[in-house]
Coordinates of C-alpha atoms in Angstrom, one line a residue:
Chain I
M30 CA 29.5 14.6 -43.7
K31 CA 28.9 11.0 -42.5
E32 CA 26.7 12.3 -39.7
R33 CA 24.6 14.3 -42.2
L34 CA 24.1 11.2 -44.3
I35 CA 22.9 9.1 -41.4
N36 CA 20.7 12.0 -40.4
F37 CA 19.2 12.1 -43.9
I38 CA 18.6 8.3 -44.0
C39 CA 16.9 8.5 -40.7
R40 CA 14.6 11.2 -41.8
F41 CA 13.9 9.5 -45.1
Y42 CA 13.0 6.3 -43.4
F43 CA 10.7 8.1 -41.0
L44 CA 9.0 9.9 -43.9
L45 CA 8.5 6.7 -45.8
I46 CA 6.7 5.1 -42.9
M47 CA 4.5 8.1 -42.4
I48 CA 3.7 8.1 -46.1
F49 CA 2.6 4.5 -46.1
L50 CA 0.6 4.9 -42.9
Y51 CA -1.2 8.2 -43.5
I52 CA -1.2 9.1 -47.1
P53 CA -4.1 6.7 -47.9
I54 CA -6.2 8.3 -45.1
A55 CA -5.2 11.7 -46.3
V56 CA -6.3 10.8 -49.9
M57 CA -9.6 9.6 -48.5
M58 CA -10.1 12.8 -46.6
V59 CA -9.3 14.9 -49.7
L60 CA -11.8 12.8 -51.8
S61 CA -14.5 13.4 -49.1
V62 CA -14.4 17.1 -50.0
N63 CA -14.0 16.7 -53.7
D64 CA -16.9 18.1 -55.7
S65 CA -16.8 15.3 -58.2
R66 CA -17.9 11.7 -58.3
S67 CA -14.6 10.7 -60.0
R68 CA -11.8 9.4 -58.0
V69 CA -9.1 11.0 -60.2
V70 CA -10.5 14.4 -61.0
W71 CA -10.4 17.4 -58.6
G72 CA -13.7 19.2 -59.0
G73 CA -13.3 21.8 -56.3
F74 CA -14.0 21.9 -52.6
T75 CA -17.4 21.0 -51.2
L76 CA -19.1 19.8 -48.0
R77 CA -21.9 18.4 -50.0
W78 CA -21.1 14.8 -49.1
Y79 CA -21.2 15.6 -45.4
G80 CA -24.5 17.3 -45.9
Q81 CA -25.9 14.2 -47.6
L82 CA -24.7 12.1 -44.8
L83 CA -26.7 14.1 -42.3
S84 CA -29.8 13.9 -44.3
N85 CA -29.6 10.2 -44.9
R86 CA -31.9 8.5 -42.4
Q87 CA -30.2 5.1 -42.8
I88 CA -26.8 6.6 -42.0
R89 CA -28.2 8.6 -39.0
E90 CA -29.7 5.4 -37.6
A91 CA -26.4 3.5 -38.1
L92 CA -24.5 6.3 -36.4
F93 CA -26.8 6.2 -33.3
T94 CA -26.6 2.4 -33.2
T95 CA -22.8 2.6 -33.4
I96 CA -22.5 5.2 -30.6
G97 CA -25.2 3.6 -28.4
L98 CA -23.6 0.2 -28.9
A99 CA -20.1 1.5 -28.1
F100 CA -21.0 3.3 -24.9
L101 CA -23.5 0.7 -23.6
S102 CA -21.3 -2.3 -24.3
S103 CA -18.2 -0.5 -22.8
A104 CA -20.1 0.5 -19.7
I105 CA -21.4 -3.0 -19.0
A106 CA -17.9 -4.5 -19.9
L107 CA -16.4 -1.9 -17.4
V108 CA -18.4 -3.3 -14.5
I109 CA -17.7 -6.9 -15.4
G110 CA -14.1 -6.3 -16.3
T111 CA -13.3 -4.3 -13.2
A112 CA -14.9 -7.0 -11.0
A113 CA -12.9 -9.6 -12.8
A114 CA -9.7 -7.7 -12.4
F115 CA -10.2 -7.6 -8.6
G116 CA -10.9 -11.3 -8.6
M117 CA -7.7 -12.0 -10.6
H118 CA -5.7 -9.7 -8.3
Y119 CA -6.5 -11.9 -5.3
M120 CA -5.9 -15.2 -7.1
K121 CA -3.0 -17.5 -6.5
K122 CA -0.2 -17.2 -9.0
S123 CA -1.0 -20.2 -11.1
R124 CA -4.7 -19.3 -11.4
Y125 CA -3.8 -15.8 -12.2
A126 CA -1.6 -16.9 -15.1
L127 CA -4.4 -19.1 -16.4
M128 CA -6.9 -16.2 -16.2
M129 CA -4.5 -13.9 -17.9
G130 CA -4.2 -16.4 -20.8
L131 CA -7.9 -16.8 -21.0
T132 CA -8.2 -13.0 -21.1
N133 CA -5.6 -12.7 -23.9
I134 CA -7.0 -15.4 -26.2
P135 CA -10.1 -13.5 -27.3
M136 CA -7.9 -10.5 -28.2
L137 CA -5.5 -12.5 -30.3
N138 CA -8.1 -14.7 -31.8
A139 CA -9.1 -13.8 -35.4
D140 CA -12.2 -11.7 -35.4
I141 CA -13.8 -13.8 -38.0
V142 CA -13.5 -16.9 -35.8
T143 CA -14.9 -15.1 -32.8
G144 CA -17.6 -13.7 -35.0
I145 CA -18.7 -17.0 -36.4
A146 CA -18.4 -18.7 -33.0
L147 CA -20.6 -16.1 -31.3
M148 CA -23.1 -16.3 -34.1
L149 CA -23.4 -20.1 -33.9
W150 CA -23.9 -19.7 -30.2
F151 CA -26.4 -16.9 -30.3
I152 CA -28.7 -18.4 -33.0
R153 CA -29.4 -21.3 -30.7
F154 CA -30.7 -19.0 -27.9
L155 CA -31.9 -15.7 -29.2
P156 CA -32.8 -13.9 -32.4
L157 CA -29.9 -12.0 -33.9
G158 CA -30.4 -8.3 -33.5
F159 CA -29.2 -5.4 -31.3
T160 CA -29.1 -7.6 -28.2
S161 CA -26.9 -10.2 -29.8
V162 CA -24.5 -7.5 -31.1
L163 CA -24.5 -5.9 -27.7
I164 CA -23.5 -9.1 -26.0
A165 CA -20.8 -9.8 -28.6
H166 CA -19.3 -6.3 -28.0
I167 CA -19.4 -6.7 -24.2
T168 CA -17.6 -10.0 -24.7
F169 CA -14.7 -8.7 -26.7
N170 CA -14.5 -5.4 -24.6
I171 CA -14.0 -7.1 -21.3
P172 CA -10.3 -8.1 -21.9
Y173 CA -9.4 -4.5 -22.7
I174 CA -11.0 -3.3 -19.4
I175 CA -9.2 -6.0 -17.5
L176 CA -5.8 -5.2 -19.0
A177 CA -6.3 -1.5 -18.3
V178 CA -7.6 -1.8 -14.7
L179 CA -5.4 -4.6 -13.5
P180 CA -2.1 -2.7 -13.3
K181 CA -3.9 0.1 -11.3
I182 CA -5.2 -2.5 -8.9
E183 CA -1.8 -3.9 -8.4
Q184 CA -0.4 -0.4 -7.6
M185 CA -3.3 0.7 -5.4
N186 CA -2.7 1.6 -1.8
M187 CA -5.0 -0.6 0.3
S188 CA -4.2 1.1 3.5
V189 CA -6.3 4.1 2.4
Y190 CA -9.2 1.8 2.2
E191 CA -8.4 0.4 5.6
A192 CA -8.2 3.9 7.0
S193 CA -11.7 4.7 5.7
R194 CA -13.0 1.5 7.3
D195 CA -11.2 2.3 10.5
L196 CA -12.9 5.7 10.6
G197 CA -16.3 4.2 10.3
A198 CA -17.0 3.8 6.6
T199 CA -18.9 0.7 5.4
A200 CA -17.2 -1.5 2.8
A201 CA -19.2 0.0 -0.1
Y202 CA -18.6 3.6 1.0
G203 CA -14.9 2.9 1.6
F204 CA -14.6 1.3 -1.9
F205 CA -16.2 4.3 -3.7
T206 CA -14.3 7.0 -1.7
T207 CA -10.9 5.4 -1.6
I208 CA -10.4 2.6 -4.1
L209 CA -12.3 3.8 -7.1
P210 CA -10.5 7.2 -7.3
Q211 CA -7.2 5.3 -7.4
L212 CA -8.4 3.2 -10.3
S213 CA -10.0 6.0 -12.2
G214 CA -7.1 6.4 -14.6
G215 CA -7.2 2.8 -15.6
I216 CA -11.0 2.7 -15.7
L217 CA -11.1 5.7 -18.0
S218 CA -8.5 4.6 -20.4
G219 CA -10.0 1.1 -20.4
F220 CA -13.4 2.5 -21.1
F221 CA -12.3 4.6 -24.0
M222 CA -10.2 1.8 -25.4
A223 CA -13.3 -0.4 -25.3
V224 CA -15.4 2.4 -27.0
T225 CA -12.8 2.6 -29.8
M226 CA -12.7 -1.1 -30.2
S227 CA -16.5 -1.3 -30.4
M228 CA -16.7 1.5 -32.9
D229 CA -14.0 0.0 -35.0
D230 CA -15.3 -3.5 -35.1
F231 CA -16.7 -4.8 -38.3
M232 CA -16.2 -8.6 -38.4
I233 CA -17.9 -9.6 -35.2
T234 CA -20.7 -7.2 -35.7
Y235 CA -21.3 -8.4 -39.2
F236 CA -21.8 -12.0 -38.0
T237 CA -23.8 -11.3 -34.9
K238 CA -26.2 -8.6 -36.2
G239 CA -29.5 -9.6 -37.5
A240 CA -31.2 -8.1 -40.6
G241 CA -32.1 -4.4 -40.1
V242 CA -29.4 -3.6 -37.5
N243 CA -26.5 -1.7 -38.9
T244 CA -23.5 0.0 -37.4
L245 CA -21.5 2.4 -39.5
S246 CA -18.9 -0.1 -40.5
T247 CA -21.4 -2.8 -41.6
M248 CA -23.4 -0.1 -43.4
I249 CA -20.3 1.2 -45.3
Y250 CA -19.6 -2.4 -46.3
G251 CA -23.1 -2.9 -47.5
E252 CA -23.0 0.4 -49.5
I253 CA -19.6 -0.2 -51.0
R254 CA -20.8 -3.5 -52.4
K255 CA -23.3 -1.5 -54.4
G256 CA -20.6 0.9 -55.6
I257 CA -18.5 3.4 -53.9
K258 CA -20.2 6.8 -53.2
P259 CA -18.3 9.9 -52.0
E260 CA -20.7 10.0 -49.0
M261 CA -18.8 6.9 -47.8
Y262 CA -15.5 8.9 -47.9
A263 CA -17.1 11.5 -45.8
L264 CA -18.5 8.9 -43.4
S265 CA -15.1 7.2 -43.1
T266 CA -13.4 10.5 -42.4
V267 CA -15.9 11.2 -39.7
I268 CA -15.2 7.8 -38.1
F269 CA -11.5 8.2 -38.4
T270 CA -11.6 11.7 -36.8
A271 CA -13.8 10.5 -34.0
V272 CA -11.5 7.5 -33.2
L273 CA -8.4 9.8 -33.4
I274 CA -9.9 12.2 -30.9
L275 CA -10.8 9.4 -28.6
L276 CA -7.4 7.9 -28.8
L277 CA -5.8 11.3 -28.1
V278 CA -8.0 11.7 -25.0
V279 CA -7.2 8.2 -23.8
N280 CA -3.5 8.7 -24.2
Y281 CA -3.3 12.3 -23.1
A282 CA -5.6 12.1 -20.0
P283 CA -3.2 10.2 -17.7
Y284 CA -0.3 12.3 -19.0
A285 CA -2.1 15.5 -18.1
R286 CA -2.9 14.2 -14.7
E287 CA 0.8 13.3 -14.1
K288 CA 1.7 16.8 -15.2
V289 CA -0.6 18.3 -12.6
Q290 CA 0.9 16.1 -9.9
H291 CA 4.4 17.1 -11.0
R292 CA 3.5 20.7 -10.7
E293 CA 2.1 20.1 -7.2
L294 CA 5.2 18.3 -6.2
A295 CA 7.4 21.1 -7.6
Q296 CA 5.4 23.6 -5.6
R297 CA 5.9 21.6 -2.4
E298 CA 9.6 21.5 -3.0
A299 CA 9.8 25.2 -3.6
Chain S
M309 CA -6.3 -1.1 37.0
D310 CA -9.3 -1.4 34.6
T311 CA -8.9 -3.7 31.7
I312 CA -10.1 -2.2 28.4
L313 CA -8.9 -4.8 25.9
E314 CA -8.3 -8.5 26.5
L315 CA -6.7 -10.9 24.0
Q316 CA -7.4 -14.5 24.8
N317 CA -5.5 -17.3 23.3
I318 CA -5.0 -15.6 19.9
S319 CA -3.4 -17.6 17.1
K320 CA -2.9 -16.6 13.5
S321 CA -1.1 -18.1 10.6
F322 CA -0.7 -17.1 7.0
D323 CA -0.3 -19.8 4.3
G324 CA 0.3 -22.4 7.1
K325 CA 3.1 -20.3 8.6
P326 CA 2.3 -19.4 12.2
I327 CA 2.6 -15.7 13.0
I328 CA 1.0 -15.5 16.4
K329 CA 1.0 -18.5 18.8
E330 CA -1.7 -18.7 21.5
L331 CA -1.1 -15.2 22.8
N332 CA -2.8 -13.8 25.9
L333 CA -2.6 -10.2 26.8
E334 CA -4.5 -7.7 28.9
I335 CA -4.4 -4.0 28.1
Y336 CA -5.4 -1.5 30.7
K337 CA -7.3 1.8 30.5
N338 CA -5.1 4.9 29.7
E339 CA -1.8 3.0 29.5
F340 CA 0.8 3.6 26.8
I341 CA 1.7 0.0 25.8
T342 CA 4.2 -0.8 23.2
L343 CA 4.5 -4.0 21.2
L344 CA 8.2 -4.3 20.4
G345 CA 10.0 -6.8 18.3
P346 CA 11.9 -7.4 15.1
S347 CA 10.0 -7.4 11.8
G348 CA 8.0 -10.6 11.3
C349 CA 7.5 -11.2 15.0
G350 CA 3.8 -10.8 14.7
K351 CA 3.4 -7.4 16.4
S352 CA 1.7 -5.7 13.4
T353 CA -0.6 -8.7 12.8
L354 CA -1.6 -8.5 16.4
L355 CA -2.4 -4.8 16.0
R356 CA -4.4 -5.6 12.8
I357 CA -6.4 -8.2 14.8
I358 CA -7.2 -5.6 17.4
G359 CA -8.1 -3.1 14.7
G360 CA -10.4 -5.6 12.9
F361 CA -8.4 -6.0 9.7
E362 CA -7.5 -9.6 10.4
T363 CA -9.6 -12.4 12.1
P364 CA -7.6 -14.6 14.4
D365 CA -7.7 -18.4 13.7
T366 CA -8.4 -19.1 17.3
G367 CA -9.0 -17.0 20.4
R368 CA -11.1 -13.9 21.2
V369 CA -10.7 -10.2 21.4
L370 CA -12.6 -8.6 24.2
F371 CA -13.3 -4.9 24.4
D372 CA -14.7 -3.7 27.7
G373 CA -15.6 -7.3 28.3
K374 CA -17.6 -7.7 25.1
D375 CA -16.4 -10.1 22.3
I376 CA -15.5 -8.0 19.2
T377 CA -13.5 -10.8 17.4
N378 CA -15.7 -10.8 14.4
L379 CA -16.8 -7.1 14.4
S380 CA -15.8 -5.1 11.3
P381 CA -13.3 -2.2 11.8
D382 CA -16.0 0.5 11.3
K383 CA -18.0 -0.8 14.3
R384 CA -15.1 -0.8 16.8
R385 CA -14.5 2.1 19.2
L386 CA -10.8 2.3 18.3
H387 CA -8.9 4.0 15.6
T388 CA -5.6 3.3 13.9
V389 CA -2.7 5.5 12.8
F390 CA -1.1 3.7 9.9
Q391 CA 2.5 3.3 9.0
K392 CA 2.1 4.9 5.6
Y393 CA -0.1 7.8 6.9
S394 CA -2.8 6.7 4.5
L395 CA -4.4 10.1 4.2
F396 CA -7.1 10.4 1.5
P397 CA -5.1 12.1 -1.3
H398 CA -8.1 13.8 -3.0
Y399 CA -9.3 15.4 0.3
D400 CA -7.6 18.4 1.9
V401 CA -6.4 18.3 5.5
A402 CA -9.6 19.5 7.0
D403 CA -11.7 17.0 5.0
N404 CA -9.4 14.2 6.0
I405 CA -9.8 15.0 9.7
A406 CA -13.5 15.4 9.3
F407 CA -14.0 12.1 7.5
G408 CA -15.1 10.1 10.6
L409 CA -17.2 12.9 12.0
K410 CA -19.1 13.3 8.7
L411 CA -19.8 9.6 8.7
K412 CA -21.3 10.0 12.1
K413 CA -23.5 12.8 10.8
K414 CA -22.3 15.4 13.2
D415 CA -23.5 18.9 12.5
K416 CA -21.2 21.4 10.7
A417 CA -20.3 23.7 13.6
Y418 CA -19.3 20.7 15.8
I419 CA -17.2 19.3 13.0
E420 CA -15.4 22.6 12.4
D421 CA -14.7 23.0 16.1
K422 CA -13.3 19.5 16.4
V423 CA -11.1 19.9 13.4
Q424 CA -9.7 23.1 14.8
Y425 CA -9.1 21.4 18.1
A426 CA -7.4 18.4 16.5
L427 CA -5.2 20.7 14.3
R428 CA -4.1 22.6 17.4
L429 CA -3.4 19.3 19.2
V430 CA -1.0 18.2 16.6
N431 CA 0.5 21.7 15.9
M432 CA -0.9 22.0 12.4
E433 CA -3.1 25.1 12.6
G434 CA -3.3 26.9 9.2
F435 CA -2.9 23.7 7.2
E436 CA -6.7 23.1 6.8
H437 CA -6.8 23.5 3.0
R438 CA -3.5 21.9 2.0
K439 CA -3.6 18.6 0.1
P440 CA -1.8 15.7 1.8
N441 CA 0.8 15.3 -1.0
S442 CA 1.9 18.9 -0.4
L443 CA 2.9 18.0 3.2
S444 CA 6.1 16.5 4.5
G445 CA 6.1 13.0 6.0
G446 CA 6.1 14.4 9.6
Q447 CA 3.2 16.7 8.8
Q448 CA 1.2 13.9 7.1
Q449 CA 1.6 11.8 10.2
R450 CA 0.4 14.6 12.4
V451 CA -2.7 14.9 10.2
A452 CA -3.2 11.1 10.4
I453 CA -3.0 11.3 14.2
A454 CA -5.5 14.2 14.3
R455 CA -7.8 12.3 12.0
A456 CA -7.9 9.4 14.4
I457 CA -8.1 11.3 17.6
V458 CA -10.8 13.7 16.5
N459 CA -13.3 10.8 16.7
E460 CA -12.5 10.3 20.4
P461 CA -11.6 6.6 20.3
E462 CA -11.1 4.8 23.6
V463 CA -8.0 3.1 22.2
L464 CA -5.6 4.4 19.6
L465 CA -3.6 1.9 17.6
L466 CA -0.3 3.2 16.2
D467 CA 1.5 1.0 13.7
E468 CA 5.1 2.2 13.5
P469 CA 3.8 5.7 12.9
L470 CA 7.3 7.3 13.0
G471 CA 9.1 4.6 11.0
A472 CA 9.4 6.7 7.8
L473 CA 10.8 9.8 9.6
D474 CA 14.4 10.8 10.1
L475 CA 15.9 10.5 13.5
K476 CA 15.6 14.2 14.7
L477 CA 11.9 14.4 13.6
R478 CA 11.3 11.0 15.1
Q479 CA 12.5 12.2 18.5
E480 CA 10.5 15.4 18.2
M481 CA 7.4 13.4 17.3
Q482 CA 8.0 11.0 20.2
R483 CA 7.8 13.9 22.7
E484 CA 4.6 15.2 20.9
L485 CA 3.0 11.9 21.0
M486 CA 3.5 11.7 24.8
K487 CA 2.1 15.2 25.1
I488 CA -1.0 14.2 23.0
K489 CA -1.4 11.1 25.1
K490 CA -1.4 13.1 28.3
E491 CA -3.9 15.6 26.9
V492 CA -6.5 13.1 25.5
G493 CA -6.0 10.5 28.2
I494 CA -6.8 7.4 26.2
T495 CA -5.1 4.0 25.7
F496 CA -2.3 4.0 23.2
I497 CA -1.2 0.7 21.7
Y498 CA 2.1 1.4 19.9
V499 CA 3.9 -1.0 17.5
T500 CA 7.6 -0.5 16.8
H501 CA 10.8 -2.3 16.1
D502 CA 12.8 0.6 17.6
Q503 CA 13.8 -0.3 21.1
S504 CA 14.8 3.3 22.1
E505 CA 11.4 4.6 21.0
A506 CA 9.7 1.9 23.1
L507 CA 11.9 2.7 26.2
T508 CA 11.3 6.4 25.9
M509 CA 7.5 6.5 25.5
S510 CA 5.9 3.4 27.1
D511 CA 4.3 2.7 30.4
R512 CA 4.6 -1.0 29.5
I513 CA 6.5 -2.9 26.9
I514 CA 5.6 -6.2 25.4
V515 CA 8.7 -7.8 23.7
M516 CA 7.6 -10.2 21.0
N517 CA 9.5 -12.7 18.9
Q518 CA 8.3 -15.5 16.7
G519 CA 4.6 -14.9 17.6
I520 CA 5.0 -15.2 21.3
I521 CA 5.5 -12.7 24.1
Q522 CA 9.1 -12.9 25.3
Q523 CA 8.7 -10.5 28.2
M524 CA 6.5 -7.7 29.5
G525 CA 7.0 -5.1 32.0
D526 CA 7.9 -1.4 32.4
P527 CA 10.8 -0.1 30.4
K528 CA 13.3 -0.2 33.3
S529 CA 12.6 -3.8 34.2
I530 CA 12.9 -4.8 30.5
Y531 CA 16.2 -3.1 30.2
D532 CA 17.7 -4.0 33.5
E533 CA 16.4 -7.5 33.9
P534 CA 16.0 -9.2 30.5
Q535 CA 14.4 -12.6 31.0
N536 CA 16.1 -14.3 28.2
A537 CA 18.9 -13.9 25.6
F538 CA 16.6 -12.7 22.9
V539 CA 15.3 -9.8 25.1
A540 CA 18.8 -9.0 26.3
D541 CA 20.1 -8.9 22.8
F542 CA 17.2 -7.0 21.3
I543 CA 16.9 -4.3 24.0
G544 CA 20.2 -2.4 23.7
E545 CA 23.5 -4.1 23.1
S546 CA 24.5 -6.9 25.5
N547 CA 27.3 -9.3 26.2
I548 CA 25.6 -12.7 26.4
I549 CA 28.1 -15.4 27.5
D550 CA 27.7 -19.0 28.8
G551 CA 28.2 -19.4 32.5
I552 CA 27.7 -21.9 35.3
M553 CA 25.8 -21.0 38.4
L554 CA 28.0 -22.7 41.0
R555 CA 25.8 -21.7 43.9
D556 CA 23.7 -18.7 45.1
Y557 CA 25.7 -15.5 44.6
L558 CA 28.5 -17.1 42.6
V559 CA 28.7 -17.6 38.9
Q560 CA 31.6 -19.0 36.8
I561 CA 32.4 -17.4 33.4
Q562 CA 35.3 -18.7 31.3
G563 CA 36.6 -20.6 34.3
V564 CA 36.6 -17.6 36.6
D565 CA 34.4 -17.4 39.7
I566 CA 32.6 -14.0 39.9
P567 CA 30.3 -12.9 42.8
C568 CA 26.8 -11.9 41.7
V569 CA 23.4 -11.1 43.4
D570 CA 21.3 -13.8 41.8
I571 CA 19.8 -16.8 43.7
G572 CA 17.4 -19.6 43.1
F573 CA 19.3 -21.6 40.5
K574 CA 20.2 -25.3 40.7
P575 CA 23.8 -25.8 41.8
N576 CA 26.1 -26.0 38.7
E577 CA 23.1 -25.0 36.4
K578 CA 24.3 -23.9 32.9
V579 CA 23.0 -20.3 32.5
D580 CA 23.2 -17.3 30.1
V581 CA 25.0 -14.3 31.7
V582 CA 24.1 -10.9 30.4
I583 CA 26.3 -7.9 31.0
R584 CA 25.5 -4.5 29.5
P585 CA 28.5 -2.8 27.7
E586 CA 28.2 0.3 29.9
D587 CA 28.5 -1.7 33.1
L588 CA 31.9 -3.0 32.3
S589 CA 35.0 -1.0 33.2
I590 CA 38.5 -1.2 31.9
V591 CA 41.1 -1.6 34.6
E592 CA 44.8 -2.5 34.8
P593 CA 45.5 -6.1 33.8
G594 CA 45.2 -8.5 36.8
R595 CA 42.8 -6.3 38.7
G596 CA 39.5 -7.3 37.0
F597 CA 37.9 -10.6 36.7
T598 CA 39.5 -11.3 33.3
I599 CA 42.2 -10.1 31.0
G600 CA 42.0 -9.5 27.3
R601 CA 43.5 -7.8 24.3
V602 CA 41.9 -4.5 23.0
M603 CA 40.8 -5.3 19.4
E604 CA 39.0 -2.2 18.3
V605 CA 38.2 1.3 19.6
I606 CA 35.5 3.3 17.9
Y607 CA 34.7 6.9 19.0
Q608 CA 30.9 7.3 19.2
G609 CA 30.6 10.8 20.4
A610 CA 29.2 10.3 23.9
Y611 CA 31.5 7.3 24.6
Y612 CA 34.1 4.9 23.1
D613 CA 32.9 1.6 21.8
I614 CA 35.7 -0.9 22.7
R615 CA 36.0 -4.6 21.8
V616 CA 38.2 -6.7 24.1
A617 CA 39.0 -10.4 23.1
C618 CA 39.2 -12.9 26.0
G619 CA 39.7 -16.4 24.7
D620 CA 37.0 -17.0 22.2
F621 CA 34.7 -14.4 23.5
E622 CA 34.7 -10.7 22.5
W623 CA 33.4 -8.3 25.1
A624 CA 31.7 -5.1 24.0
I625 CA 32.4 -2.2 26.4
Q626 CA 31.2 1.4 26.4
S627 CA 33.7 3.6 28.2
N628 CA 34.2 7.3 28.6
N629 CA 37.9 6.8 28.2
P630 CA 39.7 5.4 25.2
A631 CA 42.0 2.3 25.3
M632 CA 45.1 1.5 23.3
P633 CA 44.3 -1.0 20.6
G634 CA 46.5 -4.1 20.9
S635 CA 47.2 -3.5 24.6
M636 CA 46.2 -6.0 27.4
V637 CA 43.6 -4.7 29.8
G638 CA 41.5 -6.1 32.7
L639 CA 37.7 -5.9 32.9
S640 CA 35.8 -5.4 36.1
I641 CA 32.1 -5.5 36.9
L642 CA 29.9 -4.8 39.9
P643 CA 28.0 -7.9 41.2
E644 CA 24.6 -6.2 40.9
N645 CA 25.2 -5.5 37.2
I646 CA 25.4 -9.1 36.3
Q647 CA 22.1 -10.6 35.0
I648 CA 21.7 -14.3 35.1
M649 CA 19.2 -16.1 32.9
H650 CA 18.0 -19.7 32.6
K651 CA 19.0 -21.3 29.3
P652 CA 15.8 -21.6 27.2
R653 CA 14.7 -25.2 26.8
S654 CA 13.5 -24.4 23.3
S655 CA 14.1 -21.5 21.0
D656 CA 10.6 -20.1 21.4
E657 CA 10.0 -20.8 25.0
Q658 CA 7.6 -18.3 26.5
I659 CA 8.9 -16.3 29.4
I660 CA 6.2 -15.3 31.8
E661 CA 5.8 -11.8 33.1
K662 CA 7.9 -11.1 36.1
N663 CA 6.9 -8.0 38.0

């Protein structure tokens, strides 16, 4: 009896958390296929709002900006962040700790502070526009790359690299054939994490973008100020789904690789 | 003999801690030379300097008379077999072995031939398309050896290659390594902390401790005539006891005068006396050079490991016959089995080669 009560409380608690976390998003998704401009009346199922999304040039442009910005900034941050992670790995302990702190601060810092600071900095040197947003996104993406790649560097097996050099490989060839494959898991998850962060960002983009440049999030914000339209529900649903899929890929990819390794190991033992 | 590698005055320290101290060594063509010593003695660092993975602080490395001290590993005509195998995990066995040949842009048929030859050499035919992590430790090490040898290096460096294997496999691989050595006829520089491995395989052993060479010579001379207490203690088990060299052919241990075969010491010089456990025999009390009480008898299979206390010294004896614990026994020794050594003036005094 007592056990069943505890069991019930546990389930209830879990359910409560899920309701608070996901019901709002579910409501938004439902409204995105609601054939009515009202927020309280169900007017039947429709994909009309999604259709309008696709035909809206402004939204299409914002979508391309968002995706382009996300992948470009992540790719550049990937190179810088990986190089930084290598540098940190070979630092003395005290300097390593200092660098780690410097890496963490931008992540903990309020976005609005980062956004305003970057804006103040940028307007001194270059016109606000796609370039300034790109630099801002690279800046806040670098820490995510470092944090994803660094543990892999610490685990890596250097003797494989030495073996390649020993067998006649140049430093660059040895790096690409032996080191990079070992880091690929961290690099991949860091990259997609950065893409997600870039797509998610509103605050920093808002402050560093010039007139005429819009990502989906800044565009939604602009539209909502004029009044909420159901297209925005549809757009938000699309963004949520895209980010969800990305996150699933990021989290599932290393797990899948592990499973393959386990299977190989099991075969070997059999 | 032709010298292939020459180390001149090599020193190396890490974070201010000296690892190798002004070391000189000549390595000859086609010899199987072993660097033997406890962990931290500098043997692996020395191998890494030869391989090009470390640069010495001072000194030069000469290969065939040419200075290669600052040459990167990929430009040296020698290859290393690493302790942790270090196979490329995403390549199969054949691709691992072909790695060096592909870099040298050899044609396909040649590479295939050489890979097959190398696989045969290490007894791994039929494993071409297996991935390294599906192989056992011993198999991985065979592939690592094949991968190095296929490039026809003039010197092969082996860094404790059998360290991770169990005893039976290790002994099997020792025999195979010697066979491979005979077949390819190149210089092997072998690093190990396992003295029996060194004694079994080597033409010449370099015993190292604290970054300096303690003794070098063939296995028999290292075992039979250790030059100092460290070597005596490290190579096999030894009784090392303080003695006084009264005059030529006579040494005093624990107040007893014992005839020996050593000469050339100062009269009444304090010395270290080394006696191997298997050279001592247990006799009736009063008949040997000393009397003691049997403290412990442990059956080891091939022999009994017996401890006998005489005064404040405990002798280790290996005997084919057991003794009664607690009983009094005599110990006897043949004069030629007593090895007398100078006391070192300092803990890391270098003992020069005696051949």
